Amino acid sequence: MQSRGEWSSRVGFIIAAAGSAVGLGNIWGFPVQTAQNGGGAFVVVYLIFTLVICLPVILMEIAIGRRTQRNPVGAFKALAPASAWPLVGGLGVFAGVMILSFYIVLAGYVLGFFLECATGGLERLSTDGEFAVFAGSVGKTFAYMAGIMLATIGIVVGGVKGGIERATRILMPVLLVMMFAMIAYMLTLPNAGKGLAFYFVPDFSKLSMGVLNSALSQAFFSLSLGMGALITYGSYVSRKDNIASSGFIVALFDSFIAITAGLLIIPSIFTMDPNVTAENMPAGPGLIFVFLPKMFMSLTPSIGYFAASFLASFFFLLVCFAAITSTISLLEVPTSWAVDERGIRRGRAALAMGGLIFFLGIFSLLSQGASDFFTRFITYPSGQTVDFLTLVADIFFESALPLGGCLISAFCAFRWKRENLSAEIAQGYPKYMGSWQEKALNAILYVLPFILFFIFINTVLEKYFAVEIF
Ligand code: TRP
């Protein structure tokens, strides 16, 4: 039996979990969703969901993982043998594979933007319509995606401590500093105030069930929640550690980065295009690939093209690293499943899973304009036609994660039972017993599965059938 490994310390776990959480979901997803869903009101709902719904699920996942020291499937097998619960873990492992298959496409774009800005391409990338050309050039994007997958496999093979922790520890702080510098610059540009108002002043008339659905899915995705990534990472946590405070810090940090990224990107849309208003916000997955190059290009008159290109490529490089600390956690889930449940060696498991995911990713890659078949892949009963990447994201990001959260909380409430959950959280944090945190978690525990089930059903009705209950 090979040793499963353990984080070097409590901080080691926090860093790795924060690295998993902070990624394209924060820097790309959050601003895109905020723009699409009306600005400030979305931000408020997002933060409330993170605190009230997601934080409890974070603690549940870590507790299940640490209790059982297993991957998601093995964890449910250990706690509920001879039941259907391991299927919840199976759904998670499968969702991890599918999410990673489209995530590497986007992460590949970021790598591509880094390389192309570093080699003089900034001016071209900042012209209108260029992003579509870029996404359609399959030869290049294929190579970028392969680069991301290889880097991810390499780190996962390196194991828990050596690979994952070390990479994250250095890169995250640099990214943060760079974002703040860019925000400071952007705020000096004309129209930034309009962007800030759109971002920070909530217009609650924009709230709809659709906005609530998106905010919840986005919060789950951003926190790497609902498919067992934290069960897996939790399985490497020491019994001496306080998981309640670790989970809280991770949630706080992830939200902070998302808010910061939004603060950079949302107002920059207003500064780069004077005609933008709250009503005609450009939206869609291309957002950061369209507006960030424009913003860097706007530095040229003051600092010169060379320096502007340098900053742009450096920024995309950091985002690329943030993405890789997330792809690691996505590959770690199916890998740990293959190691624990199938007895495959770690290196081989990572390679096989990585290869499979890469293969699936090719369809998402082709669906961004290169192949007509995959670009107009399917029409929902609602009449909306989507590409293959969007289909996979709709199923495994928008729908499966809230469902996973629903099932995980149902498991804790009705099968594992709150005494066991409390006892596990109290390991390494004896004061938890009888504290207001325990009371709060126990109170929400029994409502959470129903809230999440309700939102899941709503998401399905709205996404695929265009039925709005409210
Ligand atoms: N949270 C990451 C991001 O924001 C993506 C991610 C990594 C993820 N691991 C996950 C999403 C597990 C869902 C489940 O980019």
Short mmCIF file of C-alpha atoms and ligand atoms in Angstrom, two decimals:
data_model
loop_
_atom_site.label_atom_id
_atom_site.label_comp_id
_atom_site.label_asym_id
_atom_site.label_seq_id
_atom_site.Cartn_x
_atom_site.Cartn_y
_atom_site.Cartn_z
CA MET A 1 0.00 0.00 0.00
CA GLN A 2 1.54 3.31 -1.02
CA SER A 3 1.37 6.19 1.44
CA ARG A 4 -1.36 8.66 0.54
CA GLY A 5 0.58 11.71 1.62
CA GLU A 6 -0.39 14.63 3.81
CA TRP A 7 -0.10 18.42 3.61
CA SER A 8 3.01 19.81 5.25
CA SER A 9 0.94 21.86 7.69
CA ARG A 10 -2.39 23.59 8.19
CA VAL A 11 -1.12 26.49 6.11
CA GLY A 12 -0.09 24.02 3.43
CA PHE A 13 -3.67 22.83 3.12
CA ILE A 14 -5.05 26.36 3.09
CA ILE A 15 -2.67 27.32 0.31
CA ALA A 16 -3.50 24.28 -1.79
CA ALA A 17 -7.25 24.67 -1.27
CA ALA A 18 -7.04 28.37 -2.06
CA GLY A 19 -5.01 27.53 -5.15
CA SER A 20 -7.70 25.10 -6.21
CA ALA A 21 -10.41 27.67 -5.58
CA VAL A 22 -8.76 30.66 -7.21
CA GLY A 23 -8.68 30.20 -10.95
CA LEU A 24 -10.50 31.08 -14.12
CA GLY A 25 -13.72 30.91 -12.12
CA ASN A 26 -12.63 34.06 -10.29
CA ILE A 27 -10.81 35.94 -12.99
CA TRP A 28 -12.89 34.97 -15.98
CA GLY A 29 -16.16 33.47 -14.71
CA PHE A 30 -17.07 35.94 -11.98
CA PRO A 31 -16.71 39.11 -14.09
CA VAL A 32 -18.50 37.46 -17.02
CA GLN A 33 -21.40 36.39 -14.82
CA THR A 34 -21.54 39.76 -13.07
CA ALA A 35 -21.74 41.56 -16.40
CA GLN A 36 -24.44 39.19 -17.63
CA ASN A 37 -26.54 39.32 -14.49
CA GLY A 38 -26.86 43.00 -13.87
CA GLY A 39 -23.86 44.00 -11.76
CA GLY A 40 -24.10 44.90 -8.07
CA ALA A 41 -27.18 42.84 -7.25
CA PHE A 42 -25.45 39.72 -8.50
CA VAL A 43 -22.41 40.49 -6.35
CA VAL A 44 -24.54 40.82 -3.21
CA VAL A 45 -26.39 37.55 -3.85
CA TYR A 46 -23.11 35.81 -4.62
CA LEU A 47 -21.58 36.84 -1.31
CA ILE A 48 -24.64 35.82 0.71
CA PHE A 49 -24.69 32.40 -0.97
CA THR A 50 -20.99 31.93 -0.31
CA LEU A 51 -21.42 32.54 3.39
CA VAL A 52 -24.76 30.85 4.08
CA ILE A 53 -24.79 27.95 1.63
CA CYS A 54 -21.27 27.27 0.43
CA LEU A 55 -19.31 27.61 3.65
CA PRO A 56 -21.32 24.84 5.38
CA VAL A 57 -20.80 22.57 2.36
CA ILE A 58 -17.06 23.32 2.44
CA LEU A 59 -16.89 22.13 6.04
CA MET A 60 -18.91 19.02 5.22
CA GLU A 61 -16.65 18.06 2.34
CA ILE A 62 -13.44 18.56 4.30
CA ALA A 63 -14.87 16.66 7.27
CA ILE A 64 -15.93 13.70 5.10
CA GLY A 65 -12.50 13.62 3.46
CA ARG A 66 -10.52 13.80 6.66
CA ARG A 67 -12.75 11.26 8.42
CA THR A 68 -12.31 8.66 5.70
CA GLN A 69 -8.91 9.52 4.15
CA ARG A 70 -10.34 8.56 0.80
CA ASN A 71 -11.29 9.87 -2.63
CA PRO A 72 -14.99 10.84 -3.03
CA VAL A 73 -16.18 7.36 -4.05
CA GLY A 74 -14.17 5.59 -1.34
CA ALA A 75 -15.28 8.13 1.25
CA PHE A 76 -18.97 7.39 0.74
CA LYS A 77 -18.22 3.66 0.62
CA ALA A 78 -16.48 3.91 3.98
CA LEU A 79 -19.24 5.89 5.68
CA ALA A 80 -22.23 4.22 4.03
CA PRO A 81 -21.26 0.75 2.84
CA ALA A 82 -23.73 -1.19 0.74
CA SER A 83 -25.79 1.85 -0.17
CA ALA A 84 -26.27 4.06 -3.20
CA TRP A 85 -24.29 6.93 -1.63
CA PRO A 86 -21.00 6.10 -3.37
CA LEU A 87 -22.79 7.11 -6.58
CA VAL A 88 -22.63 10.68 -5.29
CA GLY A 89 -18.85 10.33 -5.21
CA GLY A 90 -18.97 8.79 -8.68
CA LEU A 91 -20.96 11.74 -9.98
CA GLY A 92 -18.28 13.99 -8.51
CA VAL A 93 -15.39 12.15 -10.11
CA PHE A 94 -17.18 12.19 -13.45
CA ALA A 95 -17.99 15.88 -13.11
CA GLY A 96 -14.32 16.55 -12.38
CA VAL A 97 -13.31 14.85 -15.62
CA MET A 98 -15.88 16.78 -17.65
CA ILE A 99 -15.20 20.16 -16.04
CA LEU A 100 -11.49 19.77 -16.61
CA SER A 101 -12.09 18.86 -20.26
CA PHE A 102 -13.44 22.34 -21.03
CA TYR A 103 -11.35 24.15 -18.44
CA ILE A 104 -8.13 23.23 -20.27
CA VAL A 105 -9.49 24.85 -23.42
CA LEU A 106 -9.88 28.18 -21.64
CA ALA A 107 -6.65 27.81 -19.70
CA GLY A 108 -4.99 27.11 -23.05
CA TYR A 109 -6.30 30.44 -24.36
CA VAL A 110 -4.69 32.18 -21.40
CA LEU A 111 -1.39 30.44 -22.10
CA GLY A 112 -1.75 31.49 -25.73
CA PHE A 113 -2.36 35.11 -24.79
CA PHE A 114 0.75 35.02 -22.65
CA LEU A 115 2.89 33.63 -25.46
CA GLU A 116 1.45 35.91 -28.12
CA CYS A 117 1.75 39.08 -26.03
CA ALA A 118 5.31 38.10 -25.20
CA THR A 119 6.13 37.87 -28.90
CA GLY A 120 4.67 41.16 -30.07
CA GLY A 121 1.05 40.16 -30.62
CA LEU A 122 -0.60 42.58 -28.18
CA GLU A 123 -1.68 45.08 -30.81
CA ARG A 124 -3.30 42.39 -32.92
CA LEU A 125 -5.07 40.81 -29.91
CA SER A 126 -6.49 44.18 -28.92
CA THR A 127 -8.31 44.72 -32.23
CA ASP A 128 -12.02 44.01 -32.53
CA GLY A 129 -12.95 40.54 -33.70
CA GLU A 130 -9.50 39.14 -33.09
CA PHE A 131 -10.57 36.86 -30.27
CA ALA A 132 -12.90 34.92 -32.57
CA VAL A 133 -10.04 34.47 -35.02
CA PHE A 134 -7.79 33.27 -32.20
CA ALA A 135 -10.36 30.78 -30.85
CA GLY A 136 -10.93 29.42 -34.35
CA SER A 137 -7.23 28.76 -35.04
CA VAL A 138 -7.26 25.18 -33.87
CA GLY A 139 -3.65 24.38 -34.67
CA LYS A 140 -2.38 26.90 -32.14
CA THR A 141 -5.04 26.44 -29.47
CA PHE A 142 -4.54 22.68 -29.63
CA ALA A 143 -0.88 23.12 -28.77
CA TYR A 144 -1.70 25.53 -25.92
CA MET A 145 -4.23 23.13 -24.47
CA ALA A 146 -1.68 20.33 -24.64
CA GLY A 147 0.78 22.53 -22.78
CA ILE A 148 -1.70 23.05 -19.94
CA MET A 149 -2.52 19.35 -19.71
CA LEU A 150 1.12 18.31 -19.62
CA ALA A 151 1.97 20.83 -16.90
CA THR A 152 -1.01 19.62 -14.85
CA ILE A 153 -0.09 15.96 -15.19
CA GLY A 154 3.50 16.74 -14.26
CA ILE A 155 2.52 18.45 -11.02
CA VAL A 156 -0.07 15.84 -10.03
CA VAL A 157 2.49 13.08 -10.56
CA GLY A 158 4.81 15.04 -8.25
CA GLY A 159 2.39 14.35 -5.43
CA VAL A 160 0.58 16.32 -2.82
CA LYS A 161 3.34 18.16 -1.04
CA GLY A 162 6.10 18.61 -3.54
CA GLY A 163 3.99 19.61 -6.48
CA ILE A 164 0.75 21.25 -5.52
CA GLU A 165 1.75 23.24 -2.46
CA ARG A 166 5.02 24.56 -3.73
CA ALA A 167 3.69 25.92 -7.01
CA THR A 168 0.85 27.80 -5.34
CA ARG A 169 2.79 29.34 -2.50
CA ILE A 170 4.83 31.57 -4.78
CA LEU A 171 2.43 32.53 -7.50
CA MET A 172 -0.70 33.64 -5.74
CA PRO A 173 0.73 36.70 -3.95
CA VAL A 174 2.32 37.99 -7.15
CA LEU A 175 -0.99 37.79 -8.99
CA LEU A 176 -2.69 39.79 -6.29
CA VAL A 177 -0.12 42.58 -6.32
CA MET A 178 -0.34 42.82 -10.09
CA MET A 179 -4.11 43.05 -10.05
CA PHE A 180 -4.04 45.88 -7.55
CA ALA A 181 -1.54 47.82 -9.61
CA MET A 182 -3.78 47.45 -12.66
CA ILE A 183 -6.87 48.51 -10.76
CA ALA A 184 -5.05 51.65 -9.60
CA TYR A 185 -4.20 52.48 -13.22
CA MET A 186 -7.66 51.71 -14.53
CA LEU A 187 -9.31 53.98 -11.98
CA THR A 188 -7.46 56.95 -13.46
CA LEU A 189 -9.13 56.40 -16.85
CA PRO A 190 -12.27 58.23 -17.99
CA ASN A 191 -15.58 56.46 -17.32
CA ALA A 192 -14.19 54.24 -14.57
CA GLY A 193 -16.78 55.74 -12.20
CA LYS A 194 -19.65 54.46 -14.34
CA GLY A 195 -18.14 50.99 -14.14
CA LEU A 196 -17.74 51.20 -10.38
CA ALA A 197 -21.38 52.22 -10.01
CA PHE A 198 -22.51 49.28 -12.14
CA TYR A 199 -20.39 46.96 -10.04
CA PHE A 200 -21.04 48.22 -6.53
CA VAL A 201 -24.50 49.82 -6.55
CA PRO A 202 -26.98 46.96 -6.54
CA ASP A 203 -30.05 47.36 -8.71
CA PHE A 204 -32.33 44.80 -7.12
CA SER A 205 -34.89 45.13 -9.89
CA LYS A 206 -32.44 43.01 -11.88
CA LEU A 207 -32.87 40.05 -9.52
CA SER A 208 -34.64 37.04 -10.98
CA MET A 209 -34.57 33.32 -10.38
CA GLY A 210 -32.06 33.11 -13.21
CA VAL A 211 -29.70 35.47 -11.40
CA LEU A 212 -29.99 33.40 -8.21
CA ASN A 213 -29.25 30.19 -10.12
CA SER A 214 -26.19 31.68 -11.75
CA ALA A 215 -24.90 33.13 -8.49
CA LEU A 216 -25.14 29.78 -6.76
CA SER A 217 -23.50 27.77 -9.55
CA GLN A 218 -20.79 30.39 -9.83
CA ALA A 219 -20.11 30.27 -6.08
CA PHE A 220 -19.88 26.47 -6.14
CA PHE A 221 -17.58 26.49 -9.14
CA SER A 222 -15.37 29.21 -7.77
CA LEU A 223 -14.95 27.41 -4.46
CA SER A 224 -14.32 24.05 -6.19
CA LEU A 225 -17.36 22.72 -4.40
CA GLY A 226 -19.96 20.05 -5.03
CA MET A 227 -17.91 17.33 -6.69
CA GLY A 228 -15.60 16.12 -3.98
CA ALA A 229 -12.46 18.12 -4.72
CA LEU A 230 -12.48 19.20 -1.10
CA ILE A 231 -13.23 15.67 0.06
CA THR A 232 -10.05 14.68 -1.75
CA TYR A 233 -7.99 17.61 -0.47
CA GLY A 234 -9.51 17.10 2.98
CA SER A 235 -8.32 13.51 2.95
CA TYR A 236 -4.75 14.80 3.21
CA VAL A 237 -5.50 17.03 6.22
CA SER A 238 -4.09 16.15 9.63
CA ARG A 239 -6.42 15.31 12.51
CA LYS A 240 -4.75 18.01 14.55
CA ASP A 241 -5.88 20.83 12.25
CA ASN A 242 -8.82 23.15 12.71
CA ILE A 243 -10.82 22.62 9.53
CA ALA A 244 -13.51 25.15 10.40
CA SER A 245 -11.13 28.07 10.33
CA SER A 246 -9.25 26.68 7.32
CA GLY A 247 -12.51 26.45 5.37
CA PHE A 248 -13.50 29.94 6.35
CA ILE A 249 -10.17 31.40 5.27
CA VAL A 250 -10.36 29.66 1.90
CA ALA A 251 -13.89 30.97 1.26
CA LEU A 252 -12.92 34.47 2.29
CA PHE A 253 -9.81 34.52 0.15
CA ASP A 254 -11.58 33.13 -2.90
CA SER A 255 -14.33 35.75 -2.66
CA PHE A 256 -11.76 38.46 -2.18
CA ILE A 257 -9.96 37.48 -5.38
CA ALA A 258 -13.21 37.25 -7.33
CA ILE A 259 -14.29 40.70 -6.15
CA THR A 260 -10.85 42.07 -7.01
CA ALA A 261 -10.92 40.56 -10.49
CA GLY A 262 -14.38 42.03 -11.04
CA LEU A 263 -13.12 45.37 -9.86
CA LEU A 264 -10.47 45.21 -12.53
CA ILE A 265 -12.48 43.90 -15.43
CA ILE A 266 -15.97 45.40 -15.08
CA PRO A 267 -14.87 49.06 -14.94
CA SER A 268 -12.26 48.41 -17.63
CA ILE A 269 -15.11 47.54 -20.01
CA PHE A 270 -16.59 50.98 -19.38
CA THR A 271 -13.25 52.74 -19.79
CA MET A 272 -12.38 50.95 -23.03
CA ASP A 273 -15.74 51.50 -24.70
CA PRO A 274 -17.48 54.84 -24.00
CA ASN A 275 -20.78 53.57 -25.40
CA VAL A 276 -21.26 50.87 -22.79
CA THR A 277 -24.15 51.27 -20.36
CA ALA A 278 -25.69 48.97 -17.78
CA GLU A 279 -28.27 48.02 -20.41
CA ASN A 280 -25.97 47.05 -23.25
CA MET A 281 -23.10 45.38 -21.38
CA PRO A 282 -21.10 43.16 -23.63
CA ALA A 283 -21.20 39.68 -22.15
CA GLY A 284 -20.02 36.23 -22.98
CA PRO A 285 -17.01 34.07 -22.38
CA GLY A 286 -14.74 36.30 -24.46
CA LEU A 287 -14.93 39.21 -22.02
CA ILE A 288 -11.47 39.06 -20.49
CA PHE A 289 -9.88 38.05 -23.78
CA VAL A 290 -11.34 41.11 -25.46
CA PHE A 291 -11.04 43.87 -22.87
CA LEU A 292 -7.80 43.09 -21.09
CA PRO A 293 -5.67 43.35 -24.26
CA LYS A 294 -7.39 46.66 -25.03
CA MET A 295 -6.56 47.91 -21.57
CA PHE A 296 -2.90 46.94 -21.82
CA MET A 297 -2.73 48.42 -25.30
CA SER A 298 -3.99 51.72 -23.89
CA LEU A 299 -0.79 51.95 -21.86
CA THR A 300 1.28 52.24 -25.02
CA PRO A 301 1.25 56.05 -25.40
CA SER A 302 2.59 56.50 -21.87
CA ILE A 303 5.02 53.61 -21.39
CA GLY A 304 5.67 52.35 -24.91
CA TYR A 305 4.61 49.21 -26.75
CA PHE A 306 7.38 47.07 -25.37
CA ALA A 307 6.55 47.73 -21.72
CA ALA A 308 2.81 47.37 -22.38
CA SER A 309 3.42 44.00 -24.03
CA PHE A 310 5.62 42.95 -21.15
CA LEU A 311 2.94 43.77 -18.57
CA ALA A 312 0.24 42.06 -20.63
CA SER A 313 2.21 38.87 -21.04
CA PHE A 314 3.21 38.87 -17.38
CA PHE A 315 -0.42 39.24 -16.34
CA PHE A 316 -1.60 36.39 -18.56
CA LEU A 317 1.23 34.26 -17.25
CA LEU A 318 0.03 34.77 -13.68
CA VAL A 319 -3.56 33.97 -14.65
CA CYS A 320 -2.21 30.88 -16.34
CA PHE A 321 -0.59 29.80 -13.07
CA ALA A 322 -3.82 30.46 -11.17
CA ALA A 323 -5.58 28.25 -13.71
CA ILE A 324 -3.03 25.48 -13.30
CA THR A 325 -3.39 25.34 -9.51
CA SER A 326 -7.07 24.71 -10.26
CA THR A 327 -6.57 22.15 -13.02
CA ILE A 328 -4.36 20.26 -10.58
CA SER A 329 -7.23 19.84 -8.15
CA LEU A 330 -9.55 18.76 -10.94
CA LEU A 331 -7.12 16.08 -12.10
CA GLU A 332 -6.34 15.06 -8.52
CA VAL A 333 -9.93 13.85 -7.97
CA PRO A 334 -10.09 11.19 -10.71
CA THR A 335 -6.45 10.34 -10.06
CA SER A 336 -6.99 9.65 -6.37
CA TRP A 337 -10.05 7.62 -7.33
CA ALA A 338 -7.95 5.44 -9.65
CA VAL A 339 -5.22 5.10 -7.00
CA ASP A 340 -7.52 4.24 -4.07
CA GLU A 341 -10.25 2.27 -5.80
CA ARG A 342 -8.40 0.64 -8.65
CA GLY A 343 -4.94 0.26 -7.11
CA ILE A 344 -3.24 1.96 -10.06
CA ARG A 345 0.07 3.67 -9.43
CA ARG A 346 -0.17 7.43 -9.01
CA GLY A 347 1.93 8.32 -12.04
CA ARG A 348 0.09 5.99 -14.33
CA ALA A 349 -3.30 7.04 -13.02
CA ALA A 350 -2.57 10.72 -13.59
CA LEU A 351 -1.34 10.03 -17.10
CA ALA A 352 -4.31 7.88 -18.08
CA MET A 353 -6.87 10.32 -16.68
CA GLY A 354 -5.05 13.28 -18.16
CA GLY A 355 -5.02 11.60 -21.57
CA LEU A 356 -8.72 10.82 -21.43
CA ILE A 357 -9.56 14.37 -20.38
CA PHE A 358 -7.39 15.83 -23.12
CA PHE A 359 -9.21 13.73 -25.67
CA LEU A 360 -12.60 14.94 -24.43
CA GLY A 361 -11.27 18.49 -24.44
CA ILE A 362 -10.69 18.36 -28.18
CA PHE A 363 -14.45 18.49 -28.80
CA SER A 364 -14.77 21.62 -26.68
CA LEU A 365 -11.81 23.12 -28.47
CA LEU A 366 -13.39 22.51 -31.88
CA SER A 367 -16.69 23.97 -30.70
CA GLN A 368 -15.38 27.53 -30.55
CA GLY A 369 -15.77 28.24 -34.23
CA ALA A 370 -13.48 25.71 -35.91
CA SER A 371 -16.03 22.97 -36.50
CA ASP A 372 -19.55 23.86 -37.47
CA PHE A 373 -20.87 20.60 -36.08
CA PHE A 374 -19.51 21.17 -32.57
CA THR A 375 -20.12 24.94 -32.66
CA ARG A 376 -23.85 24.50 -33.20
CA PHE A 377 -23.96 21.21 -31.40
CA ILE A 378 -27.36 20.96 -29.81
CA THR A 379 -30.64 22.86 -29.44
CA TYR A 380 -32.30 22.78 -26.03
CA PRO A 381 -36.07 22.38 -25.73
CA SER A 382 -35.99 26.12 -24.93
CA GLY A 383 -34.90 26.76 -28.52
CA GLN A 384 -31.39 27.93 -27.59
CA THR A 385 -28.60 26.40 -29.67
CA VAL A 386 -25.30 25.94 -27.87
CA ASP A 387 -21.82 24.76 -28.70
CA PHE A 388 -20.27 21.65 -27.19
CA LEU A 389 -18.23 23.53 -24.58
CA THR A 390 -21.30 25.40 -23.35
CA LEU A 391 -23.27 22.16 -23.21
CA VAL A 392 -20.64 20.52 -21.01
CA ALA A 393 -20.41 23.64 -18.82
CA ASP A 394 -24.20 23.83 -18.50
CA ILE A 395 -24.46 20.21 -17.40
CA PHE A 396 -21.42 19.85 -15.17
CA PHE A 397 -20.85 23.37 -13.89
CA GLU A 398 -24.30 24.98 -13.77
CA SER A 399 -26.33 21.88 -12.93
CA ALA A 400 -24.17 19.11 -11.45
CA LEU A 401 -22.37 21.17 -8.81
CA PRO A 402 -25.51 22.42 -7.01
CA LEU A 403 -26.90 18.88 -7.27
CA GLY A 404 -23.70 17.51 -5.76
CA GLY A 405 -23.93 20.05 -2.94
CA CYS A 406 -27.53 19.03 -2.35
CA LEU A 407 -26.60 15.35 -2.11
CA ILE A 408 -23.55 15.96 0.09
CA SER A 409 -25.57 18.00 2.57
CA ALA A 410 -28.40 15.45 2.47
CA PHE A 411 -25.83 12.78 3.25
CA CYS A 412 -24.53 14.69 6.27
CA ALA A 413 -28.01 15.49 7.54
CA PHE A 414 -29.77 12.19 7.08
CA ARG A 415 -27.20 9.43 6.81
CA TRP A 416 -23.91 10.37 8.44
CA LYS A 417 -25.79 12.39 11.10
CA ARG A 418 -24.90 15.68 12.68
CA GLU A 419 -23.19 14.14 15.75
CA ASN A 420 -20.57 12.57 13.52
CA LEU A 421 -20.14 15.71 11.47
CA SER A 422 -19.70 17.78 14.62
CA ALA A 423 -17.31 15.26 16.14
CA GLU A 424 -15.12 15.36 13.05
CA ILE A 425 -15.04 19.14 12.89
CA ALA A 426 -14.23 19.22 16.62
CA GLN A 427 -11.06 17.15 15.96
CA GLY A 428 -8.35 19.74 16.20
CA TYR A 429 -10.90 22.34 17.35
CA PRO A 430 -12.41 21.10 20.63
CA LYS A 431 -14.15 24.41 21.31
CA TYR A 432 -16.41 23.72 18.32
CA MET A 433 -18.69 21.56 20.48
CA GLY A 434 -21.48 23.74 21.78
CA SER A 435 -20.20 26.88 20.02
CA TRP A 436 -22.45 29.21 18.03
CA GLN A 437 -20.77 27.89 14.88
CA GLU A 438 -21.92 24.38 15.66
CA LYS A 439 -25.43 25.58 16.40
CA ALA A 440 -25.55 27.57 13.18
CA LEU A 441 -24.27 24.69 11.07
CA ASN A 442 -26.68 22.24 12.68
CA ALA A 443 -29.57 24.60 12.09
CA ILE A 444 -28.81 25.07 8.41
CA LEU A 445 -27.89 21.41 7.88
CA TYR A 446 -31.48 20.25 7.58
CA VAL A 447 -32.65 23.07 5.34
CA LEU A 448 -29.70 23.07 3.01
CA PRO A 449 -30.54 19.93 1.01
CA PHE A 450 -33.97 21.33 0.27
CA ILE A 451 -32.75 24.79 -0.69
CA LEU A 452 -30.14 23.28 -2.99
CA PHE A 453 -32.59 20.84 -4.50
CA PHE A 454 -34.98 23.68 -5.21
CA ILE A 455 -32.27 25.75 -6.90
CA PHE A 456 -31.09 22.72 -8.86
CA ILE A 457 -34.58 22.09 -10.24
CA ASN A 458 -34.94 25.75 -11.07
CA THR A 459 -31.63 25.78 -12.88
CA VAL A 460 -32.61 22.81 -15.00
CA LEU A 461 -36.00 24.30 -15.86
CA GLU A 462 -34.54 27.66 -16.71
CA LYS A 463 -31.41 26.52 -18.56
CA TYR A 464 -32.84 23.85 -20.79
CA PHE A 465 -36.54 24.62 -20.94
CA ALA A 466 -36.65 28.42 -20.46
CA VAL A 467 -39.28 27.97 -17.77
CA GLU A 468 -39.15 30.66 -15.08
CA ILE A 469 -41.11 29.73 -11.99
CA PHE A 470 -40.84 33.24 -10.60
N1 TRP B 1 -12.45 26.79 -8.55
C1 TRP B 1 -11.71 26.80 -9.76
C2 TRP B 1 -11.85 28.16 -10.42
O1 TRP B 1 -12.45 29.03 -9.86
C3 TRP B 1 -12.11 25.69 -10.69
C4 TRP B 1 -12.11 24.39 -10.03
C5 TRP B 1 -11.04 23.71 -9.57
C6 TRP B 1 -13.22 23.59 -9.72
N2 TRP B 1 -11.42 22.55 -8.98
C7 TRP B 1 -12.76 22.46 -9.06
C8 TRP B 1 -14.58 23.77 -9.93
C9 TRP B 1 -13.64 21.49 -8.59
C10 TRP B 1 -15.45 22.81 -9.49
C11 TRP B 1 -15.00 21.69 -8.81
O2 TRP B 1 -11.37 28.38 -11.47
#
